[in-house]
XYZ file of C-alpha atoms in Angstrom:
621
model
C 53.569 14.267 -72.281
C 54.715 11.309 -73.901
C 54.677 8.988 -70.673
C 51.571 9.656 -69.927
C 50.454 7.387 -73.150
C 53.120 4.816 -72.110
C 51.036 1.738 -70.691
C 52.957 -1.305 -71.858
C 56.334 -2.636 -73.576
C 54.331 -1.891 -77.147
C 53.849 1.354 -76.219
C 57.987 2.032 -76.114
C 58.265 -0.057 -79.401
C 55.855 2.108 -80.847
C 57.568 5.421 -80.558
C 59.940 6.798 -82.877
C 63.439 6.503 -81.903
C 63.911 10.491 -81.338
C 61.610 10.171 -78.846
C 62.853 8.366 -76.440
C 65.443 11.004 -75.284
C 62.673 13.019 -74.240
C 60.658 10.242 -72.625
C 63.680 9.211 -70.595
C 63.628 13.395 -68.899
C 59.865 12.795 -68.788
C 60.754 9.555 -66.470
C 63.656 11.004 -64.182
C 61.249 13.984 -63.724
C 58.461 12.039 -62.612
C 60.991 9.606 -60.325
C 62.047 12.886 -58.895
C 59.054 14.512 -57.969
C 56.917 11.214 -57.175
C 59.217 9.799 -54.872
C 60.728 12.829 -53.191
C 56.698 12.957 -51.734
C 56.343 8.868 -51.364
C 60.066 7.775 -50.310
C 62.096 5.358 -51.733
C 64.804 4.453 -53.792
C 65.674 7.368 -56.420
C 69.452 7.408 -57.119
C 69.440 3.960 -58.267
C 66.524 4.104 -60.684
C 67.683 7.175 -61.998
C 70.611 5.735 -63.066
C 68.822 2.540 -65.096
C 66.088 5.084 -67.030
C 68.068 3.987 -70.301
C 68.778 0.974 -69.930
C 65.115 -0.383 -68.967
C 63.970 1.936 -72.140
C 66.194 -0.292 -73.864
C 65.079 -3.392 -72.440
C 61.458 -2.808 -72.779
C 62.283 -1.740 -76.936
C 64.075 -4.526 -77.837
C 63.129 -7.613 -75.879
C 59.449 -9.296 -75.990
C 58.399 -8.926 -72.856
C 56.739 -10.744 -70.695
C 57.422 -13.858 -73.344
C 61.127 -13.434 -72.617
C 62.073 -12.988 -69.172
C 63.121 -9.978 -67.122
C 64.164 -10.363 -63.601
C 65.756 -7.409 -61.364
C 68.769 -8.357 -59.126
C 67.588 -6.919 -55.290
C 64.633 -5.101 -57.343
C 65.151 -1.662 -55.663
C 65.578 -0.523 -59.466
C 62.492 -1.537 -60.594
C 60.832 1.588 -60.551
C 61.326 2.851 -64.596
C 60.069 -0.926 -65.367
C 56.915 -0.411 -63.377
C 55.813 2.550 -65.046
C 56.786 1.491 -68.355
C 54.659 -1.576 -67.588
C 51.093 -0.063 -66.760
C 52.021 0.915 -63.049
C 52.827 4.806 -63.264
C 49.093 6.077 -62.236
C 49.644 4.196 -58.793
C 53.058 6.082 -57.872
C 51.781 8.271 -55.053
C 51.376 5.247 -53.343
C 54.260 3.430 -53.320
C 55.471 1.757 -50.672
C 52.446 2.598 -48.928
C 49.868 0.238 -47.224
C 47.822 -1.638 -50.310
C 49.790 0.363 -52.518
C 52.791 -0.115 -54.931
C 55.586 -2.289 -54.171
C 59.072 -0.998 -54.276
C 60.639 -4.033 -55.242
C 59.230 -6.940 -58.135
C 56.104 -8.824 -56.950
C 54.503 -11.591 -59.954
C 51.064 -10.789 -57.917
C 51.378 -7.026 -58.989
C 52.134 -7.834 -62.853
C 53.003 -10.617 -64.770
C 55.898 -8.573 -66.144
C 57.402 -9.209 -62.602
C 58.955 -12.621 -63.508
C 60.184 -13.337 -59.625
C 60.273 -11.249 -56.223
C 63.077 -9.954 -55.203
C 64.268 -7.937 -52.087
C 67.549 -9.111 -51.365
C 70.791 -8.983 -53.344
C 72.598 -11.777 -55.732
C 69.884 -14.050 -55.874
C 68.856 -13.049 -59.506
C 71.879 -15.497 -61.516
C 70.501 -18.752 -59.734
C 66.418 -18.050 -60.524
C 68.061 -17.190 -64.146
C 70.348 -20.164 -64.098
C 66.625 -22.608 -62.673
C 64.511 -20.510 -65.860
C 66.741 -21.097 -68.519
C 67.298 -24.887 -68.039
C 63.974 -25.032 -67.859
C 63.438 -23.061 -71.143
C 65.888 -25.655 -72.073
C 63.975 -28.714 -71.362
C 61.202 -27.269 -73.061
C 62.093 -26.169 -75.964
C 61.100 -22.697 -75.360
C 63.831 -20.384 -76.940
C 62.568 -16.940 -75.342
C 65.315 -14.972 -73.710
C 66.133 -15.091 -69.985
C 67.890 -11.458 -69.001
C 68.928 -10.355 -66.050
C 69.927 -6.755 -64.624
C 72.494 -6.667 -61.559
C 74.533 -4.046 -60.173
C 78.262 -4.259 -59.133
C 78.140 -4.198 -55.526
C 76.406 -7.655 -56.039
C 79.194 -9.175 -57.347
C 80.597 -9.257 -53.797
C 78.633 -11.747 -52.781
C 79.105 -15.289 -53.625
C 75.501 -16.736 -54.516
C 76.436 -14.623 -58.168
C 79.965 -16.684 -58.528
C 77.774 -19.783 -57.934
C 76.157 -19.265 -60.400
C 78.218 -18.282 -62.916
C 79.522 -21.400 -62.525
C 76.378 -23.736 -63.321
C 75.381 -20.864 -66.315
C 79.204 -20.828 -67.920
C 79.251 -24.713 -67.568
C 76.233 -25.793 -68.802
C 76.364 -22.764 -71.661
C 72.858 -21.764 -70.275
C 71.417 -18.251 -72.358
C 71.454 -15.738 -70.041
C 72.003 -12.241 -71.083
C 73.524 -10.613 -67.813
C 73.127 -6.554 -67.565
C 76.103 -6.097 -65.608
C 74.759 -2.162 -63.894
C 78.008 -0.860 -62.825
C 77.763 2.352 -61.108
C 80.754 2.322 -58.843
C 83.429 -0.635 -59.429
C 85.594 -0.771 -62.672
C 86.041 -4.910 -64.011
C 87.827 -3.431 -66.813
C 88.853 -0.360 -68.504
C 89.657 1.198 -71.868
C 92.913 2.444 -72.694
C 93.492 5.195 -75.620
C 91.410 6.411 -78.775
C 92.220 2.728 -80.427
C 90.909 1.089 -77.781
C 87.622 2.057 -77.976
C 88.043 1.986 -81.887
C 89.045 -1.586 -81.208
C 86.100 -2.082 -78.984
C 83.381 -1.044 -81.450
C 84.896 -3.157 -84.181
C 83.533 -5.814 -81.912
C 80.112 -4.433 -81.518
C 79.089 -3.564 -85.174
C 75.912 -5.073 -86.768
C 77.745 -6.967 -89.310
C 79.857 -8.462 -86.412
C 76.730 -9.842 -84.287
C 75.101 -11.062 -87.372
C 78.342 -13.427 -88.108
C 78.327 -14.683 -84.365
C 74.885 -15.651 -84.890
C 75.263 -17.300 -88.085
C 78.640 -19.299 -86.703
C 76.397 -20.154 -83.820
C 73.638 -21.745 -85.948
C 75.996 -23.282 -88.125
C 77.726 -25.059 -85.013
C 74.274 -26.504 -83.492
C 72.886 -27.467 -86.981
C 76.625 -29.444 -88.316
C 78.044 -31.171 -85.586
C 81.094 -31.618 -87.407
C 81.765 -28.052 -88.379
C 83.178 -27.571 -84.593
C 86.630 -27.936 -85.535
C 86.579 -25.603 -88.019
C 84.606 -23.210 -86.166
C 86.927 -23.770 -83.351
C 89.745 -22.849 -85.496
C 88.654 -18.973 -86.686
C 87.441 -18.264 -83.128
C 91.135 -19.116 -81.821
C 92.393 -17.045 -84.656
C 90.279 -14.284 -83.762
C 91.134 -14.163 -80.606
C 94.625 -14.865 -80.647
C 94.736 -11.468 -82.781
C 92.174 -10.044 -80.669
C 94.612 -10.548 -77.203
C 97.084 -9.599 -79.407
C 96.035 -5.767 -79.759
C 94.691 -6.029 -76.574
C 98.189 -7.117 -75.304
C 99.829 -4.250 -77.348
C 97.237 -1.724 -75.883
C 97.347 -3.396 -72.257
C 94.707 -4.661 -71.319
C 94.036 -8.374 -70.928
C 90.952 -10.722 -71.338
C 88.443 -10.898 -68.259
C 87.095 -12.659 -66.066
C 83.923 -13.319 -67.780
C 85.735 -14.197 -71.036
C 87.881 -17.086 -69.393
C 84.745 -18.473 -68.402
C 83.432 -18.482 -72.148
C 81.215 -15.850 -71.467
C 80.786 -14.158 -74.356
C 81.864 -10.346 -72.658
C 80.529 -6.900 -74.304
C 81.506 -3.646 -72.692
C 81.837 -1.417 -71.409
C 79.268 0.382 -72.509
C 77.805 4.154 -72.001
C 74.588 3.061 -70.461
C 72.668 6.541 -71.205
C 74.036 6.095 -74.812
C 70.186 4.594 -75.958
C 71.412 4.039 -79.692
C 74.395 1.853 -78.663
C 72.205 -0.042 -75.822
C 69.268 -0.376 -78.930
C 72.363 -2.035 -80.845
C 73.839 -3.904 -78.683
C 71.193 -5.401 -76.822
C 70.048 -6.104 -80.464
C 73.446 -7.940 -81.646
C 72.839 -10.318 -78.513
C 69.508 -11.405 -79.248
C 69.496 -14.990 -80.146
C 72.986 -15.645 -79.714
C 71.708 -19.052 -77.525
C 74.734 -18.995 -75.262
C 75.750 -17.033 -71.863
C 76.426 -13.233 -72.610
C 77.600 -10.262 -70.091
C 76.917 -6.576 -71.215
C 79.055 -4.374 -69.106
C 77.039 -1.351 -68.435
C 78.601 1.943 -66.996
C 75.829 4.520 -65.582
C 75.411 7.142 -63.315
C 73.941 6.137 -59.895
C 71.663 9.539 -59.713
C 71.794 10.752 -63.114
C 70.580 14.321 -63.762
C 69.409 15.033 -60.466
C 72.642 16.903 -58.921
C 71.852 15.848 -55.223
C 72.041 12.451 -56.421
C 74.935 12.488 -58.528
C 77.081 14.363 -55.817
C 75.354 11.987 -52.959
C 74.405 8.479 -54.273
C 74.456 6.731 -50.927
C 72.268 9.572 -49.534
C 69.857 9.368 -52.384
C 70.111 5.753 -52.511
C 67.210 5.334 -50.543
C 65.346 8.419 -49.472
C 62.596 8.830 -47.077
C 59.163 10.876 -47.192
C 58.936 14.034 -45.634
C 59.278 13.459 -41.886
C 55.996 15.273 -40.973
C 53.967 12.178 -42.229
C 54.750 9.103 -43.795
C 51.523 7.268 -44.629
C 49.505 9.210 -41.943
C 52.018 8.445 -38.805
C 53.594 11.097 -37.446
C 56.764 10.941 -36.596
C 58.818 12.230 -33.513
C 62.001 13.483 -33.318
C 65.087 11.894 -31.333
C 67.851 9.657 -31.938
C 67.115 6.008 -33.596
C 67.996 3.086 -32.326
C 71.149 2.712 -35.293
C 72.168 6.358 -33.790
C 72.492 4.807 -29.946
C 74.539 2.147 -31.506
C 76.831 4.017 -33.375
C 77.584 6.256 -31.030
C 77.792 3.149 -28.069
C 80.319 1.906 -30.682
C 82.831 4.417 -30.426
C 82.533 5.208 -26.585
C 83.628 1.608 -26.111
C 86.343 1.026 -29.054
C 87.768 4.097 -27.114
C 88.545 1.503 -23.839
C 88.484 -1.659 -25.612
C 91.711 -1.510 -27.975
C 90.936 -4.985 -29.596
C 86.611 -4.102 -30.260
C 86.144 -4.051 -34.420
C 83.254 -3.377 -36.318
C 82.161 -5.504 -38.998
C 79.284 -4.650 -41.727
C 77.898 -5.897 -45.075
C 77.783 -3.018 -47.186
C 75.685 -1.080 -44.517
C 77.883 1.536 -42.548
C 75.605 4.108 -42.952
C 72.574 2.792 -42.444
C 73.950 0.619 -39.181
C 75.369 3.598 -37.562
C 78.850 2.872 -38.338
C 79.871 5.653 -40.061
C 81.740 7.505 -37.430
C 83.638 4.449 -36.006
C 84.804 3.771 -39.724
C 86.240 7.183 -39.435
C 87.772 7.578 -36.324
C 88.785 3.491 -36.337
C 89.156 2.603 -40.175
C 91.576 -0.425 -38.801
C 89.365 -1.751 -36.629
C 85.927 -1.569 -39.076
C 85.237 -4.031 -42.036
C 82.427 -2.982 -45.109
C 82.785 -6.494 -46.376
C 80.193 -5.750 -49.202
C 76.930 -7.892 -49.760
C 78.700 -10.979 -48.398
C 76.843 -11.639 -45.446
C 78.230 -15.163 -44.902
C 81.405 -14.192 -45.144
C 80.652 -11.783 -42.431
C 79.870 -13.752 -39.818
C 82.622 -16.378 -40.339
C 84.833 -12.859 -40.819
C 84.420 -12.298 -37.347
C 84.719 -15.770 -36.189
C 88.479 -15.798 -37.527
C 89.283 -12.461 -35.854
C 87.312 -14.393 -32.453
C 89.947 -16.339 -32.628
C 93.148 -14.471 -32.250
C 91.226 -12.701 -29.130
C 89.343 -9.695 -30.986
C 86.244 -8.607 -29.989
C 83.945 -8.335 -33.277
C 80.608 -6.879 -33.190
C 79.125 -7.439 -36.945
C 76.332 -4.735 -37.978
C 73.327 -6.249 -40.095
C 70.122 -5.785 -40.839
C 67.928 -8.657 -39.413
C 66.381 -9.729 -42.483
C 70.289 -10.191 -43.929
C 71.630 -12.290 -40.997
C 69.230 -14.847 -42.523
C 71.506 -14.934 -45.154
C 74.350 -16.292 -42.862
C 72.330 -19.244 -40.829
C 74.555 -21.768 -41.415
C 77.550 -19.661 -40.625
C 75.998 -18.732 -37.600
C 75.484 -22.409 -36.696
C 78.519 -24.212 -37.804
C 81.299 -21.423 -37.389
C 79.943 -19.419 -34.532
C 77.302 -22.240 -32.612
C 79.475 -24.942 -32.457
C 82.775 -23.006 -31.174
C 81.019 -21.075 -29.284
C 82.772 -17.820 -29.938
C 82.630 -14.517 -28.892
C 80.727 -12.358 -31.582
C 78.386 -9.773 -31.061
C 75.174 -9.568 -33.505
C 73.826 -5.998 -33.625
C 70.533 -6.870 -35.329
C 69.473 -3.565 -36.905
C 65.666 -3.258 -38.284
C 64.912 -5.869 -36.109
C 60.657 -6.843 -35.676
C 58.348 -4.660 -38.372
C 60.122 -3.014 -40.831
C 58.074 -0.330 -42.897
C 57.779 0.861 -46.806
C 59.806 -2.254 -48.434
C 57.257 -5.104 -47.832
C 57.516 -8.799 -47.036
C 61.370 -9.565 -48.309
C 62.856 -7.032 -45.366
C 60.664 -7.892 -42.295
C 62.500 -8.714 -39.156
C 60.422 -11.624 -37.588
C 62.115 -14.157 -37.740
C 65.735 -13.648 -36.098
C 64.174 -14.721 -32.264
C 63.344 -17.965 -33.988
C 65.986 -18.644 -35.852
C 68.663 -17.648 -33.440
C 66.857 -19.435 -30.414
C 67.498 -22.842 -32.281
C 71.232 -22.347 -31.851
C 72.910 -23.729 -28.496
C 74.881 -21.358 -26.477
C 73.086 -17.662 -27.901
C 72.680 -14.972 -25.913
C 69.543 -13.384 -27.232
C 69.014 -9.516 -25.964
C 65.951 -7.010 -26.728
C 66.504 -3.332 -25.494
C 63.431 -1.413 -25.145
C 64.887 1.936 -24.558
C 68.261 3.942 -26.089
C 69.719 3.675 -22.720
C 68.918 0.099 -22.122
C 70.647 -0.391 -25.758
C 74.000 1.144 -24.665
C 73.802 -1.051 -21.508
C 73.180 -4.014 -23.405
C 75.786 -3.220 -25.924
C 78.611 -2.407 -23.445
C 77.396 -6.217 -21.348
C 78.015 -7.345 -24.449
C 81.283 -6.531 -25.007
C 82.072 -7.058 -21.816
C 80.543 -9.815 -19.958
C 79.243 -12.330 -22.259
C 81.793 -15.112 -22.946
C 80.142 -16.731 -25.985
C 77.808 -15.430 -29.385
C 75.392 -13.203 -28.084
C 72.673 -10.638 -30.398
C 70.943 -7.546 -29.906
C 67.749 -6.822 -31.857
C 66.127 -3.242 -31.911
C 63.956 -1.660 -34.416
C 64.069 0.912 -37.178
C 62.732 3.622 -34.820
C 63.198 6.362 -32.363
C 65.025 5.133 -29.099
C 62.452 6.517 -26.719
C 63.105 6.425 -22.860
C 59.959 5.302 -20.673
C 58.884 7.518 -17.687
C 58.956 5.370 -15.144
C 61.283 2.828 -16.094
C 65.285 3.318 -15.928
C 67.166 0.474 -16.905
C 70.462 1.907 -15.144
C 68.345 0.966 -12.021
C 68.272 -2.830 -12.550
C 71.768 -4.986 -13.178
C 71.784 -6.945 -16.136
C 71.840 -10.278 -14.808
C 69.977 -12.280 -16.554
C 66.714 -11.643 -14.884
C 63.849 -10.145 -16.055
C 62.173 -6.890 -14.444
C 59.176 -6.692 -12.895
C 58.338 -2.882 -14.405
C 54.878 -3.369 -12.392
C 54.628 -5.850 -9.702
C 50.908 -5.998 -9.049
C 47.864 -6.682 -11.188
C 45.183 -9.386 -12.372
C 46.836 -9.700 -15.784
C 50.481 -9.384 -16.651
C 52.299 -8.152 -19.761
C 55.286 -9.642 -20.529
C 57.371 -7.099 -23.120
C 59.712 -8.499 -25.927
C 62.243 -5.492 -26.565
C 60.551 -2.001 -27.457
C 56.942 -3.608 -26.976
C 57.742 -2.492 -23.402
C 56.318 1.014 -24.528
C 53.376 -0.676 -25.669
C 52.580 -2.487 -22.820
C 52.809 0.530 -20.059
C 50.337 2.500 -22.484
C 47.797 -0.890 -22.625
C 48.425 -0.267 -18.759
C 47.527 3.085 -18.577
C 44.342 2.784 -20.212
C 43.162 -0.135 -18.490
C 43.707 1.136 -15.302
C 41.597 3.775 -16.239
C 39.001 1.256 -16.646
C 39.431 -0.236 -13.189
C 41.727 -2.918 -13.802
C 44.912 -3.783 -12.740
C 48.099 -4.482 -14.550
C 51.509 -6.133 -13.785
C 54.263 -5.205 -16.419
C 57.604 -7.755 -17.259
C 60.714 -6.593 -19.220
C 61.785 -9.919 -20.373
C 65.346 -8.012 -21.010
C 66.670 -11.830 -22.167
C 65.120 -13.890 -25.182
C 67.760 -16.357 -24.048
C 68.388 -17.705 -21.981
C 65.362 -17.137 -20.085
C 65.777 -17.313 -15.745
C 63.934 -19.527 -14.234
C 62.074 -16.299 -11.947
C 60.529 -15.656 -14.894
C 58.721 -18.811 -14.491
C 58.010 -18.104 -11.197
C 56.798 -14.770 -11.774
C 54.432 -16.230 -14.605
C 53.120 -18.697 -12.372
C 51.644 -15.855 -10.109
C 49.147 -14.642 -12.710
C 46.230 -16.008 -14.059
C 46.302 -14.407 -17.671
C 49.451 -13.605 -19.312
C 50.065 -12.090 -22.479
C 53.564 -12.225 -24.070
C 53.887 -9.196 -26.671
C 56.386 -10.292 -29.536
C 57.346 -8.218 -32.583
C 58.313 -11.482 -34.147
C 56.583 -14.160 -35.590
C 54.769 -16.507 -32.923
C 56.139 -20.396 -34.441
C 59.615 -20.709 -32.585
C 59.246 -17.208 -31.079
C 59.778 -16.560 -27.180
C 56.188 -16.134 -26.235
C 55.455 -19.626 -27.730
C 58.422 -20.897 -25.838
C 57.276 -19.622 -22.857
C 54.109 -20.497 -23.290
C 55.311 -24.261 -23.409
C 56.943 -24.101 -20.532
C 54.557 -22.268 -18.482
C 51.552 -23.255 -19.166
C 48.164 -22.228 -21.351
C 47.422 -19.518 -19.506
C 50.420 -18.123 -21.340
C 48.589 -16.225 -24.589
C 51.281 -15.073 -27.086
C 50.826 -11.759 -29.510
C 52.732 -11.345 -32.603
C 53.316 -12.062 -35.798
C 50.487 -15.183 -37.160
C 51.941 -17.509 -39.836
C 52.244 -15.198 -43.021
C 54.256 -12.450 -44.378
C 53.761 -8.909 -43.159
C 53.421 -6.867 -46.766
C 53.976 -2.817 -47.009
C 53.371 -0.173 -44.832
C 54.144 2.352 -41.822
C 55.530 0.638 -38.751
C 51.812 1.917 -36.849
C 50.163 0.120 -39.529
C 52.029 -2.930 -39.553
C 51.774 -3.382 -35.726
C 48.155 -2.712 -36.021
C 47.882 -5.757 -38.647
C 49.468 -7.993 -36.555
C 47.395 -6.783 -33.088
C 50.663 -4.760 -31.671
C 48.693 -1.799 -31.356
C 47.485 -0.605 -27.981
C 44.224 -0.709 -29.424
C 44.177 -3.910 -30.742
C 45.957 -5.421 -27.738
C 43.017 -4.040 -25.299
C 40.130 -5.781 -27.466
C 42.141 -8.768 -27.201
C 42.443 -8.900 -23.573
C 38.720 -7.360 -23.178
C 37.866 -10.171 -25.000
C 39.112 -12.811 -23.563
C 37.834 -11.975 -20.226
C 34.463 -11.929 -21.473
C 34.934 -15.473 -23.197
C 36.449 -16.327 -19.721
C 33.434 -14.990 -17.437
């Protein structure tokens, strides 16, 4: 096999150009079969298999930099960079990372994990460059759906301004920017992309930085050229873009599984010392027919449910399921409830309300800002909004969230999906930080669900009862019920319950640690002690009898899935006293693995929470 010898960038340089249309079936093969057993992303990195071959043949990499817009399509670039061997373990505890990290390979110019942010660190590298005299390219590969958000317009503005090199790999797999019309057309088009056409640009380029006063004349032919060029494009009808007005030098669109034309293209750009957009059509899920027919399915795909890195997994509904389903039993009695999203219906649960409600549900793309100040304007002609996002992408929207929603105090509901630990895709998409982050802002309503049912209930209060911004945070996991504890038996208040009234220690739950803490009870008991168990219910605002209940035990510990600086525990813990002892997330970035393992690195385990408390008595006796 020819990817089996395929260890760096060289390697790809080194083969023969008939070669490489092999080596790209060798690659989708082993994407198919590696990460149908491991999980992860496989439509969208079957789609780019050209186009990094391309990238990795024609550019000198690491010298010239290569960074990956979210990063979920990094996969063909990590194998072609020395990385393939460690597949059947990616995404795995001290495995491979599913998205670019520099401490895994120095052909990983920046981490990435969310969307849009890869024009600005291009923008920042290529001043730089600038500054320094360094002339080594500065490319960047980013898909269409990113161009909904408005970090990328941003920067477009600072690169098109300042004339910054950047060579931007527009990857569009879905949305159109323009489009060819007729057999002339895309005659016309390759006129434009010929050799002896990219060899002039450069030359007119050198000769305009080298004689100053040459710019006039210069200036002159490229008017002319493209006075006739909007001419035929006039005739033909289509009209210059949006790129092009911006003096973006536009190429495209191209066929990108067509590896001689990328070879050429990418080629013709090299050097060309100004801002440069290739326009890249490809197939999100190429040759693998479930992909092709179900990109968003195969988008991201999971391992097989019997064991994903060693924890077995349990049927039931997830958390997202209970929401979406909560979502249309109450748009059914509340005419004026919509749903709002940032290109997440699926994986929120909002696919069925988009269908039986599409006028009352919002994909607003990867615009999170815009989301949350979204649903402030429909706040304000008396609509009820309820916006869908992951925690980690809320982050996105702080200020939003503090100047449009804090300050007005408006009625929006934040359904914080993959809320606490979030397994397989590493530090960039770990919920810890929303409790702290939210608690800062005056007026939230902060709400943790530890069961399905205690999810609806909190949904539906909500909706209902709560007269300014108010957020829900749950997990990416199974909405378990507790024996022994039925939240339809306690009013949602404001209080917290007292699961377990009597004991020498108590355990104060944060959301779905509730589980946790009546197995920690279970065994202890067994060991002759005695436990008292709190649902704290409410982040914020917290009761006062909460206090008071706290005050009745000598040893408290607070179990968070969040991190600890500006979390509830520490709050509490302020308030309360020091015999208030917090658990959860220390001052550092939770990396990749299962949810079991990641609450057993952080001390969330039952197991880990035991030795704790053992512990501390026996520092205490």
């Amino acid at each position: 096999m020819l990817l089996e010898n395929i260890h760096s960038p060289e390697d790809v340089k080194a083969l023969p150009l008939k070669d490489l249309e092999k080596l790209s079936s060798e690659i989708r093969e082993f994407l198919i079969e590696t990460v149908s057993k491991t999980g992860g992303h496989l439509a969208s990195n079957l789609g780019v298999v050209e186009l990094t071959l391309a990238l990795h043949r024609i550019f000198d990499l690491p010298r010239d930099t290569l960074i990956w817009d979210v990063g979920h399509q990094c996969y063909v670039h990590k194998m072609l960079t020395g990385r393939r061997e460690r597949f059947s373990v990616l995404r795995q505890k001290g495995g491979l990372k599913g998205f670019p990290d520099p401490k895994e390979s120095i052909y990983d110019a920046a981490h990435a994990g969310h969307s849009s942010t890869s024009l600005s660190i291009a923008a920042g590298i290529a001043r730089a460059k600038r500054l320094d005299g360094d002339t080594s390219e500065t490319i960047v590969v980013i898909g269409d759906g990113a161009f909904t958000a408005g970090m990328v317009y941003e920067a477009l503005n600072q690169i098109a301004y300042e004339s910054l090199p950047v060579i931007i790999i527009l990857n569009d797999n879905g949305m159109s920017i323009s489009q060819n019309v007729g057999g002339i057309a895309a005659y016309f088009e390759k006129l434009f992309y010929t050799s002896a056409y990219f060899r002039v640009k450069k030359i007119v380029e050198r000769i305009k930085r080298r004689w100053k006063w040459t710019g006039w004349i210069i200036g002159f032919l490229y008017h002319a050229k493209e006075w006739l060029r909007r001419g035929v494009w006039k005739l033909l009808g289509k009209k210059r873009n949006f790129f092009e007005d911006l003096d973006i030098c536009y190429y495209g669109p191209l066929d990108g599984h067509n590896l001689k034309l990328l070879l050429k293209t990418m080629e013709g750009v090299k050097g060309l010392d100004k801002p440069v957009l290739l326009h890249v059509r490809t197939v999100k899920g190429k040759d693998h027919t479930p992909s092709e027919e179900n990109p968003e399915r195969y988008h991201g795909i999971s391992a097989p449910k019997a064991c994903i890195a060693g924890e077995i997994i349990t049927e039931g509904k997830s958390f997202s399921e209970v929401f979406g389903e909560t979502m249309v039993h109450l748009a059914a009695c509340e005419p004026r409830l919509f749903a709002i999203t940032a290109a997440m219906e699926s994986g929120t649960g909002l696919s069925q309300f988009a269908s039986l409600y599409p006028e009352r549900f919002a994909d607003v793309g990867i615009a999170e800002q815009h989301a949350v100040t979204f649903a402030f304007g429909l706040s304000l002609r008396g609509y009820i909004p309820v916006v869908a996002i992951y925690s980690t992408f809320l982050q996105r929207g702080f200020d939003q969230l503090v100047h449009d929603i804090g300050i007005s105090g408006a009625h929006v509901v934040f359904a914080l999906d993959r809320a606490g630990l979030v397994p397989g895709d590493g530090e960039t998409h770990q919920g810890i930080f929303d409790i702290a982050y939210l608690s800062m802002i005056p007026g939230m309503t902060i709400l943790a669900p530890a069961t399905g049912k205690e999810l609806q209930l909190m949904l539906e209060y909500a909706v209902r009862n709560v007269k300014g911004p108010v957020a829900i945070r749950y997990p990416k996991e199974v909405a378990h019920e507790i024996n022994g504890y039925d939240p339809n038996n306690y009013p949602l208040d404001g209080n917290p319950v007292l699961c377990k009234e009597k004991g020498e220690i108590l355990l104060v739950a944060v959301g779905t640690m509730l589980h946790t803490a009546f197995e920690v009870a279970r065994e202890l008991e067994s060991r002759g002690k005695s436990i008292a168990i709190l649902n704290l219910r409410f982040v914020k605002p917290i009761n006062t009898i909460a206090y008071e209940i706290l005050s009745r035990f000598e040893k408290v510990y607070v179990l968070e899935e969040g991190i600890i600086r500006g979390g509830v525990g520490e709050y509490l813990r302020a308030k309360a006293g020091d015999h208030v002892q917090v658990i959860g997330v220390e001052d550092f970035y939770p990396e990749v693995g299962s949810r079991g393992e990641l609450l057993e690195v952080v001390g969330l385990t039952k197991e880990k929470i035991i030795a704790i408390i053992e512990k501390e008595e026996r520092r205490v006796v």
